[in-house]
Amino acid sequence: MSAAVVNPVGWAVRFYEAPIGKKAVMAITGFMLVGYVLAHMLGNLQIYSSNPNQINIYAAFLHNPANAGLLWGARTVLLLAVILHITAAVQLFFQNRAARPIAYVKKDDVPASYAARTMVWSGPIVAAFVIYHVLHLTVGAVMPLAPELGLNQPNVRANVIAGFQNYGVSAFYIFAMILLCMHLYHGIWSMCQSLGVSHPRYTRWLKKASAVLAILIAIGNCSIPIAVMTGLLTIN
Ligand code: HEM
């Protein structure tokens, strides 16, 4: 009796070619990206610390050459996750369109929320926001970054506050955060389904939990430009 030999690479390729394979890639990379967005928001909330320098101390820790391996490792993993997430999303979009070339005549028949129907454009706008954001606060291409406070210690507090004192910049951030919230709401919920963490009995609760997490992230992020515009957060 001969055992069937399974080629793992061939199996992975065939799995990815099916819609479920792409959904699995989107779910796993989406999970990593949600984790980053949540951790990043918690890090940013240090701007409210009673010690005005707290967020700069945190940034100095991240920029410390001793942590360079960790930082570049995380950046590489994150970038790969973004690339895989977008590639799978685009391929899935075209695969679905090819499978159903004629759209539903009456869209109301499709039981999809507003957030679900807007995934196709909330995703690209959030991606464009991330590029703008990195150019703004990491590269300093949108407006010049404040001088460093010491060796490898960026003045993140001054950079963030000076940026949000511009109402146009703040408005764009708030708009992007609202779209991110919608994208996360549907994304987290779909991720649970793709990873099999769903059961008709828990659907309502999973949807609520996804909404709560997405709204908390939006509130935490939007609070910063709002606090700057209302004068609650000032550089000195
Ligand atoms: C009001 C909300 C936000 C604030 C105040 C903020 C603040 C910052 C700051 C200060 C940096 C530079 C950090 C440093 O050089 O040490 C940064 C980098 C970054 N942020 Fe944000 N951020 C916000 C929202 C977001 C969101 C929603 C995303 C993703 C969807 C995001 C993704 C990134 C990325 C990818 C970087 C580059 C990280 C790196 O250089 O390794 N940020 N952010």
XYZ file of C-alpha atoms and ligand atoms in Angstrom:
279
model
C 0.000 0.000 0.000
C 1.511 3.346 -0.998
C 0.745 6.548 0.914
C -0.272 9.544 -1.236
C 2.509 12.161 -1.239
C 1.241 15.691 -0.621
C 3.356 18.511 -2.020
C 2.916 21.324 0.560
C 3.851 24.091 -1.922
C 1.368 22.799 -4.505
C -1.288 22.514 -1.803
C -0.644 26.095 -0.611
C -0.835 27.444 -4.198
C -4.118 25.619 -4.854
C -5.511 26.786 -1.501
C -4.584 30.414 -2.282
C -6.117 30.199 -5.775
C -9.554 29.506 -4.237
C -11.494 32.436 -2.703
C -11.189 30.863 0.771
C -7.375 30.955 0.491
C -7.367 34.671 -0.288
C -9.861 35.291 2.520
C -7.576 33.412 4.930
C -4.598 35.575 3.883
C -6.707 38.727 4.303
C -7.866 37.565 7.736
C -4.382 36.708 9.063
C -2.762 39.897 7.705
C -5.817 41.917 8.818
C -5.384 40.535 12.338
C -1.742 41.701 12.359
C -2.711 45.152 11.029
C -5.505 45.616 13.598
C -2.976 44.689 16.300
C -0.598 47.350 15.006
C -3.308 50.031 14.759
C -4.444 49.292 18.324
C -0.902 49.293 19.758
C -0.034 52.466 17.795
C -3.115 54.250 19.133
C -2.296 53.242 22.735
C 1.259 54.527 22.208
C -0.057 57.816 20.797
C -2.406 58.350 23.748
C 0.729 58.968 25.843
C 0.506 62.497 24.445
C -2.070 63.102 27.225
C 0.404 62.100 29.959
C 0.970 64.617 32.762
C 4.617 64.463 31.705
C 4.639 66.409 28.394
C 7.846 64.618 27.385
C 6.392 61.102 27.862
C 5.571 60.496 24.176
C 9.076 61.672 23.197
C 10.643 59.235 25.698
C 8.544 56.472 24.115
C 9.668 57.528 20.596
C 13.294 57.616 21.776
C 12.908 54.031 22.997
C 11.598 52.954 19.561
C 14.389 54.836 17.773
C 17.164 53.585 20.092
C 19.834 51.911 17.900
C 19.865 49.028 20.414
C 16.282 48.274 19.281
C 16.977 48.743 15.561
C 16.648 45.006 14.823
C 13.262 44.899 16.517
C 12.064 48.084 14.792
C 13.146 47.025 11.295
C 11.853 43.491 11.870
C 8.435 44.897 12.837
C 8.466 47.336 9.898
C 9.283 44.507 7.450
C 6.556 42.214 8.807
C 4.059 45.098 8.726
C 4.924 46.065 5.152
C 4.648 42.436 4.004
C 1.266 42.171 5.745
C 0.055 45.343 3.971
C 1.248 44.071 0.559
C -0.349 40.619 1.029
C -3.593 42.156 2.371
C -3.961 44.502 -0.624
C -2.919 41.854 -3.207
C -5.429 39.312 -1.868
C -8.169 41.997 -1.712
C -7.635 43.071 -5.339
C -7.457 39.468 -6.604
C -10.589 38.508 -4.661
C -12.431 41.532 -6.060
C -11.647 40.527 -9.673
C -12.276 36.825 -8.980
C -15.721 37.646 -7.576
C -16.479 39.957 -10.502
C -15.470 37.297 -13.015
C -17.716 34.790 -11.236
C -20.664 37.223 -11.368
C -20.109 39.520 -14.397
C -23.645 40.946 -14.196
C -24.220 42.824 -10.936
C -27.372 42.287 -8.904
C -30.163 44.405 -10.404
C -31.631 45.282 -7.026
C -28.813 45.960 -4.559
C -31.256 45.978 -1.634
C -31.473 42.200 -1.999
C -27.886 41.886 -0.778
C -27.794 41.725 3.008
C -24.678 43.874 3.375
C -24.093 46.743 5.766
C -22.973 50.177 4.595
C -19.470 49.401 5.919
C -19.339 46.146 3.905
C -20.356 47.867 0.670
C -17.758 50.602 1.158
C -14.775 48.250 1.756
C -13.771 48.662 -1.885
C -13.046 52.371 -1.526
C -12.456 52.746 2.253
C -9.449 50.390 1.839
C -7.661 52.439 -0.870
C -8.359 55.744 0.953
C -6.941 54.352 4.227
C -3.883 53.101 2.270
C -3.443 56.598 0.754
C -3.780 58.067 4.260
C -0.993 55.802 5.592
C 1.366 56.972 2.808
C 0.516 60.633 3.537
C 0.875 60.011 7.298
C 4.349 58.426 7.013
C 5.452 61.324 4.763
C 4.026 63.721 7.367
C 5.271 62.390 10.726
C 8.103 59.965 9.897
C 9.782 61.483 6.828
C 8.856 65.160 7.393
C 7.996 65.733 3.715
C 4.610 67.406 4.363
C 5.946 69.939 6.849
C 9.426 70.102 8.383
C 9.909 68.018 11.548
C 10.905 69.819 14.767
C 14.616 69.518 15.664
C 15.476 66.355 17.622
C 15.595 66.785 21.417
C 18.715 64.678 21.711
C 20.463 61.850 19.930
C 17.728 59.627 18.369
C 14.983 61.430 20.310
C 12.485 62.969 17.874
C 10.206 65.718 19.182
C 7.076 63.717 18.361
C 4.878 65.906 20.582
C 5.844 69.071 18.687
C 5.486 67.330 15.301
C 1.991 65.991 16.056
C 0.722 69.250 17.593
C 2.183 71.507 14.871
C 0.616 69.228 12.231
C -2.855 69.274 13.787
C -2.798 73.050 14.277
C -3.393 73.061 10.528
C -7.169 72.537 10.248
C -6.862 71.022 6.743
C -4.465 68.338 8.019
C -6.722 67.639 11.034
C -9.826 67.382 8.822
C -8.086 64.871 6.543
C -6.972 62.760 9.543
C -10.494 62.759 11.033
C -12.035 61.831 7.641
C -9.492 58.979 7.256
C -10.156 57.775 10.844
C -13.917 57.571 10.153
C -13.237 55.484 7.020
C -10.737 53.380 8.981
C -13.451 52.797 11.601
C -15.895 51.530 8.932
C -13.176 49.406 7.329
C -12.212 47.913 10.700
C -15.817 47.246 11.710
C -16.522 45.112 8.664
C -12.917 43.835 8.495
C -12.785 42.517 12.079
C -16.169 40.852 11.686
C -15.211 39.228 8.336
C -11.860 38.165 9.819
C -13.667 36.259 12.590
C -15.811 34.497 9.982
C -12.838 33.596 7.753
C -10.881 32.247 10.721
C -13.896 30.214 11.799
C -14.422 32.220 15.015
C -18.122 32.575 14.355
C -21.327 30.765 15.070
C -24.864 31.940 14.246
C -25.522 32.082 17.980
C -22.700 34.607 18.547
C -23.091 36.631 15.322
C -24.824 39.553 17.067
C -22.161 39.716 19.791
C -19.259 39.419 17.370
C -20.679 42.244 15.267
C -21.128 44.377 18.402
C -17.582 43.617 19.603
C -16.178 44.526 16.158
C -18.109 47.806 16.223
C -16.951 48.638 19.767
C -13.270 48.004 18.917
C -13.478 49.996 15.649
C -15.249 52.923 17.374
C -12.777 52.966 20.307
C -9.856 53.134 17.856
C -11.561 55.971 15.953
C -12.330 57.904 19.163
C -8.768 57.477 20.495
C -7.206 58.622 17.221
C -9.662 61.471 16.459
C -9.345 62.820 20.004
C -5.772 63.987 19.268
C -6.450 66.386 16.342
C -9.620 67.548 18.151
C -7.677 68.224 21.382
C -5.102 70.233 19.418
C -7.705 72.262 17.485
C -9.618 73.099 20.675
C -6.404 74.195 22.414
C -6.494 71.353 24.974
C -3.104 70.113 23.762
C -0.416 72.710 23.208
C 3.285 72.348 22.457
C 4.399 74.013 25.725
C -4.295 60.725 15.135
C -3.820 59.532 14.878
C -2.361 59.220 14.735
C -1.266 59.855 15.277
C -1.228 61.036 16.223
C -0.099 59.146 14.802
C 1.206 59.476 15.110
C 2.331 58.953 14.528
C 3.681 59.404 14.736
C 4.075 60.526 15.685
C 4.501 58.647 13.968
C 6.038 58.748 13.876
C 6.610 57.967 15.017
C 8.084 58.073 15.134
O 8.777 58.522 14.205
O 8.569 57.693 16.193
C 3.668 57.693 13.279
C 4.137 56.733 12.401
C 3.338 55.820 11.757
N 1.975 55.691 11.861
Fe 0.753 56.873 12.930
N -0.501 58.089 14.015
C -1.872 58.101 13.946
C -2.676 57.209 13.262
C -2.201 56.174 12.489
C -3.034 55.192 11.832
C -4.544 55.145 11.930
C -2.195 54.335 11.161
C -2.531 53.125 10.333
C -3.709 52.917 9.769
C -0.844 54.782 11.397
C 0.280 54.194 10.871
C 1.565 54.653 11.064
C 2.735 54.058 10.423
C 2.724 52.842 9.472
C 3.842 54.794 10.847
C 5.314 54.564 10.486
C 5.933 53.730 11.567
C 7.431 53.606 11.404
O 8.091 54.566 11.021
O 7.933 52.523 11.676
N -0.889 55.883 12.217
N 2.359 57.893 13.628
